[in-house]
């Protein structure tokens, strides 16, 4: 299957700083990318959906000014956690799809574990 | 509304036992896809199966099998002769056209522990 990478795999940052997580589709062009958040022992919660070149669509309850998503190219999306706080500590997973239709496969990255101290 | 229910939070079995993980879904759409993913301790999601709503045939892949029943809106997953390496969290997920962008909705997950 297709490969989606995330960088970094693990990051520790201090409270109040911002951290950027990159998601890349390595062997296909991803018109749509998704960002999920997973708390320990919980399910994946969709944060936002982005199409290349347009603004992300955020799920209810997700602060768009806190979690900045940029999908500037067909192979790269970034999630920036601004002014991070300890409650932002979580496992962030990105996912990418070639198209918007149901028939397109959705591929997941390996995840980024963020710890805010 | 789209919803996936995995009622079993945790299951513990001894190696070589068979185990079935339940999944019940809700959707008003007639066209949708159902998925199972495995998440080992490393955290990376491993795709196991995708099934579309028009294909109710059961599927077997090695020790894994899936039973899709539209009449009960269920898509159960059975592991035969479980092994310690099967220990992981298993997620059932639904993708349909409602809400735009065909979003993947995950169940809460079932944590499977296989003991030697």
XYZ file of N, CA and C in Angstrom, chain B:
348
model
N -27.294 9.992 11.638
C -25.993 10.130 12.301
C -25.153 8.882 12.041
N -23.863 9.105 11.955
C -22.948 7.989 11.751
C -22.378 7.589 13.101
N -22.367 6.299 13.360
C -21.843 5.857 14.648
C -21.327 4.439 14.553
N -20.262 4.166 15.282
C -19.716 2.808 15.352
C -19.597 2.436 16.818
N -20.154 1.295 17.172
C -20.125 0.854 18.564
C -19.346 -0.445 18.693
N -18.330 -0.386 19.527
C -17.584 -1.589 19.889
C -17.800 -1.764 21.384
N -18.730 -2.620 21.720
C -19.161 -2.727 23.104
C -18.106 -3.352 24.018
N -17.246 -4.168 23.447
C -16.218 -4.834 24.253
C -15.014 -3.899 24.415
N -14.789 -3.457 25.623
C -13.670 -2.558 25.867
C -12.356 -3.339 25.888
N -12.372 -4.443 26.628
C -11.171 -5.269 26.737
C -11.557 -6.736 26.713
N -10.725 -7.509 26.020
C -10.925 -8.956 25.998
C -9.586 -9.601 26.323
N -9.638 -10.618 27.166
C -8.415 -11.334 27.522
C -8.623 -12.812 27.203
N -7.726 -13.384 26.433
C -7.835 -14.805 26.083
C -6.476 -15.465 26.255
N -6.520 -16.770 26.245
C -5.280 -17.535 26.299
C -4.946 -17.959 24.875
N -3.686 -18.014 24.599
C -3.233 -18.385 23.256
C -3.961 -19.624 22.751
N -4.263 -19.616 21.462
C -4.939 -20.683 20.729
C -6.455 -20.625 20.858
N -6.936 -19.772 21.726
C -8.397 -19.604 21.780
C -8.860 -18.789 20.582
N -10.111 -19.012 20.182
C -10.721 -18.162 19.171
C -11.367 -16.970 19.877
N -11.372 -15.844 19.207
C -11.971 -14.662 19.830
C -12.700 -13.847 18.763
N -13.870 -13.340 19.123
C -14.651 -12.514 18.201
C -14.817 -11.118 18.761
N -14.484 -10.135 17.929
C -14.623 -8.729 18.308
C -15.867 -8.185 17.599
N -16.750 -7.610 18.390
C -18.019 -7.156 17.829
C -17.940 -5.705 17.346
N -18.725 -5.432 16.316
C -18.819 -4.065 15.779
C -20.234 -3.861 15.258
N -20.881 -2.841 15.751
C -22.219 -2.475 15.278
C -22.155 -1.044 14.776
N -22.761 -0.788 13.639
C -22.660 0.549 13.060
C -24.042 1.129 12.786
N -24.065 2.443 12.639
C -25.307 3.148 12.285
C -25.010 4.113 11.157
N -25.826 4.071 10.121
C -25.740 5.048 9.051
C -27.046 5.035 8.277
N -27.384 6.169 7.694
C -28.589 6.230 6.865
C -28.236 6.025 5.398
N -26.958 6.045 5.105
C -26.528 5.908 3.720
C -26.684 4.470 3.233
N -26.915 4.334 1.951
C -27.000 2.993 1.377
C -25.643 2.542 0.860
N -24.779 3.507 0.596
C -23.417 3.199 0.151
C -22.431 3.620 1.229
N -21.691 2.674 1.706
C -20.714 2.974 2.753
C -19.662 1.868 2.770
N -18.591 2.146 3.507
C -17.524 1.160 3.669
C -17.301 0.909 5.150
N -16.925 -0.307 5.443
C -16.572 -0.686 6.811
C -15.126 -1.170 6.832
N -14.457 -0.881 7.929
C -13.039 -1.197 8.039
C -12.741 -1.820 9.403
N -11.648 -2.555 9.435
C -11.027 -2.942 10.690
C -9.562 -2.559 10.611
N -9.076 -1.984 11.733
C -7.669 -1.632 11.862
C -7.134 -2.237 13.148
N -5.845 -2.548 13.112
C -5.153 -3.036 14.303
C -4.166 -1.956 14.745
N -4.116 -1.666 16.034
C -3.142 -0.705 16.538
C -2.302 -1.390 17.620
N -1.105 -1.839 17.241
C -0.220 -2.452 18.231
C 0.346 -1.384 19.158
N 1.090 -1.778 20.170
C 1.644 -0.801 21.131
C 2.479 0.300 20.483
N 3.031 0.052 19.325
C 3.830 1.092 18.653
C 2.965 2.278 18.234
N 1.659 2.058 18.099
C 0.753 3.154 17.773
C 0.349 3.243 16.318
N 1.115 2.639 15.438
C 0.801 2.763 14.017
C -0.412 1.907 13.656
N -1.347 2.498 12.961
C -2.545 1.770 12.550
C -2.220 0.818 11.404
N -2.671 -0.411 11.545
C -2.469 -1.407 10.504
C -3.824 -1.737 9.892
N -3.933 -1.515 8.599
C -5.176 -1.790 7.888
C -5.369 -3.301 7.793
N -6.593 -3.766 8.107
C -6.879 -5.191 8.022
C -7.841 -5.518 6.888
N -8.932 -4.758 6.791
C -9.920 -5.083 5.779
C -10.799 -3.872 5.485
N -11.282 -3.820 4.259
C -12.297 -2.844 3.861
C -13.392 -3.613 3.157
N -14.642 -3.302 3.506
C -15.773 -4.002 2.903
C -16.818 -2.984 2.519
N -17.330 -3.043 1.290
C -18.372 -2.093 0.915
C -19.747 -2.650 1.228
N -20.704 -1.758 1.298
C -22.039 -2.105 1.789
C -22.800 -3.050 0.869
N -22.334 -3.221 -0.341
C -23.042 -4.090 -1.272
C -22.474 -5.503 -1.312
N -21.447 -5.713 -0.547
C -20.787 -7.008 -0.555
C -20.905 -7.648 0.819
N -21.883 -8.527 0.972
C -22.100 -9.139 2.273
C -21.417 -10.491 2.428
N -20.595 -10.821 1.485
C -19.880 -12.096 1.603
C -18.908 -12.044 2.759
N -18.864 -13.112 3.504
C -17.876 -13.193 4.572
C -16.490 -13.359 3.968
N -15.514 -12.905 4.701
C -14.139 -12.963 4.185
C -13.241 -13.650 5.185
N -12.332 -14.428 4.636
C -11.346 -15.116 5.478
C -9.962 -14.794 4.937
N -9.073 -14.457 5.863
C -7.683 -14.216 5.483
C -6.805 -14.844 6.550
N -6.347 -16.026 6.268
C -5.530 -16.737 7.254
C -6.331 -17.041 8.504
N -5.872 -16.547 9.643
C -6.576 -16.790 10.903
C -7.684 -15.771 11.153
N -7.780 -14.788 10.268
C -8.758 -13.726 10.434
C -9.986 -14.002 9.574
N -11.152 -13.689 10.122
C -12.369 -13.766 9.313
C -13.320 -12.665 9.756
N -14.162 -12.247 8.807
C -15.086 -11.166 9.064
C -16.489 -11.585 8.653
N -17.449 -11.228 9.476
C -18.852 -11.553 9.234
C -19.637 -10.250 9.133
N -20.073 -9.928 7.927
C -20.806 -8.691 7.671
C -22.278 -9.039 7.533
N -23.126 -8.463 8.388
C -24.556 -8.714 8.309
C -25.294 -7.381 8.318
N -25.819 -7.007 7.174
C -26.542 -5.739 7.070
C -27.817 -5.767 7.891
N -28.435 -6.934 8.022
C -29.711 -7.024 8.742
C -29.564 -6.601 10.205
N -28.389 -6.825 10.751
C -28.145 -6.447 12.150
C -27.124 -5.310 12.246
N -26.738 -4.748 11.093
C -25.742 -3.663 11.056
C -24.502 -4.037 11.858
N -24.009 -5.210 11.578
C -22.828 -5.665 12.319
C -21.722 -6.102 11.362
N -20.514 -5.942 11.832
C -19.338 -6.330 11.041
C -18.321 -6.886 12.021
N -18.532 -8.142 12.410
C -17.718 -8.750 13.466
C -16.444 -9.388 12.921
N -15.457 -9.421 13.766
C -14.115 -9.872 13.382
C -13.703 -11.014 14.303
N -13.327 -12.134 13.698
C -12.925 -13.293 14.481
C -11.482 -13.650 14.207
N -10.741 -13.867 15.276
C -9.369 -14.370 15.163
C -9.396 -15.814 15.647
N -8.971 -16.694 14.794
C -8.933 -18.115 15.130
C -7.549 -18.474 15.645
N -7.520 -19.322 16.667
C -6.234 -19.768 17.222
C -5.338 -18.569 17.520
N -5.795 -17.719 18.415
C -5.101 -16.465 18.692
C -3.656 -16.696 19.133
N -2.840 -15.682 18.855
C -1.437 -15.726 19.227
C -1.092 -14.466 20.018
N -0.008 -14.529 20.742
C 0.413 -13.381 21.551
C 0.602 -12.141 20.678
N 1.060 -12.325 19.454
C 1.283 -11.179 18.559
C -0.009 -10.495 18.140
N -1.139 -11.140 18.412
C -2.432 -10.517 18.099
C -2.822 -9.481 19.150
N -2.096 -9.425 20.237
C -2.408 -8.454 21.294
C -2.267 -7.047 20.735
N -3.351 -6.288 20.819
C -3.375 -4.941 20.239
C -4.747 -4.345 20.520
N -4.923 -3.110 20.090
C -6.253 -2.515 20.102
C -6.796 -2.605 18.682
N -8.022 -3.042 18.566
C -8.637 -3.208 17.255
C -9.785 -2.206 17.113
N -9.752 -1.480 16.003
C -10.777 -0.481 15.738
C -11.608 -0.882 14.536
N -12.895 -0.740 14.701
C -13.824 -0.865 13.587
C -14.152 0.558 13.145
N -14.323 0.775 11.855
C -14.576 2.131 11.368
C -15.564 2.115 10.212
N -16.228 3.243 10.043
C -17.258 3.392 9.014
C -16.946 4.620 8.178
N -17.074 4.496 6.879
C -16.927 5.648 6.008
C -18.155 5.720 5.108
N -18.811 6.876 5.133
C -19.964 7.040 4.255
C -19.959 8.456 3.717
N -20.921 8.777 2.889
C -20.916 10.065 2.212
C -21.489 11.187 3.066
N -22.170 10.865 4.134
C -22.778 11.916 4.947
C -21.728 12.820 5.545
N -22.010 14.089 5.560
C -21.105 15.040 6.192
C -20.003 15.519 5.282
N -19.971 15.060 4.080
C -18.953 15.527 3.148
C -17.597 14.930 3.411
N -16.748 14.944 2.424
C -15.376 14.455 2.505
C -15.292 12.977 2.872
N -16.409 12.297 2.983
C -16.384 10.869 3.275
C -15.487 10.555 4.455
N -15.850 11.025 5.599
C -15.015 10.891 6.786
C -15.072 9.487 7.355
N -13.957 9.106 7.946
C -13.839 7.806 8.590
C -14.202 7.982 10.060
N -15.227 7.252 10.492
C -15.671 7.337 11.884
C -15.222 6.069 12.600
N -14.494 6.224 13.695
C -13.963 5.078 14.419
C -14.824 4.708 15.614
N -14.852 3.417 15.909
C -15.414 2.963 17.161
C -14.418 3.218 18.278
N -14.827 2.902 19.487
C -13.983 3.175 20.658
C -12.797 2.233 20.760
N -12.865 1.138 20.046
C -11.753 0.182 20.074
C -11.960 -0.921 21.097
N -11.387 -2.074 20.796
C -11.387 -3.206 21.726
C -9.939 -3.606 21.959
N -9.550 -3.610 23.208
C -8.169 -3.991 23.554
C -8.134 -5.497 23.767
N -7.364 -6.167 22.944
C -7.253 -7.622 23.026
C -5.911 -7.991 23.639
N -5.974 -8.799 24.685
C -4.747 -9.300 25.316
C -4.744 -10.814 25.162
N -3.725 -11.320 24.507
C -3.581 -12.765 24.327
C -2.421 -13.218 25.197
N -2.725 -14.104 26.132
C -1.712 -14.563 27.092
C -1.163 -15.923 26.706
N 0.118 -16.123 26.943
C 0.701 -17.430 26.589
C 0.154 -18.539 27.489
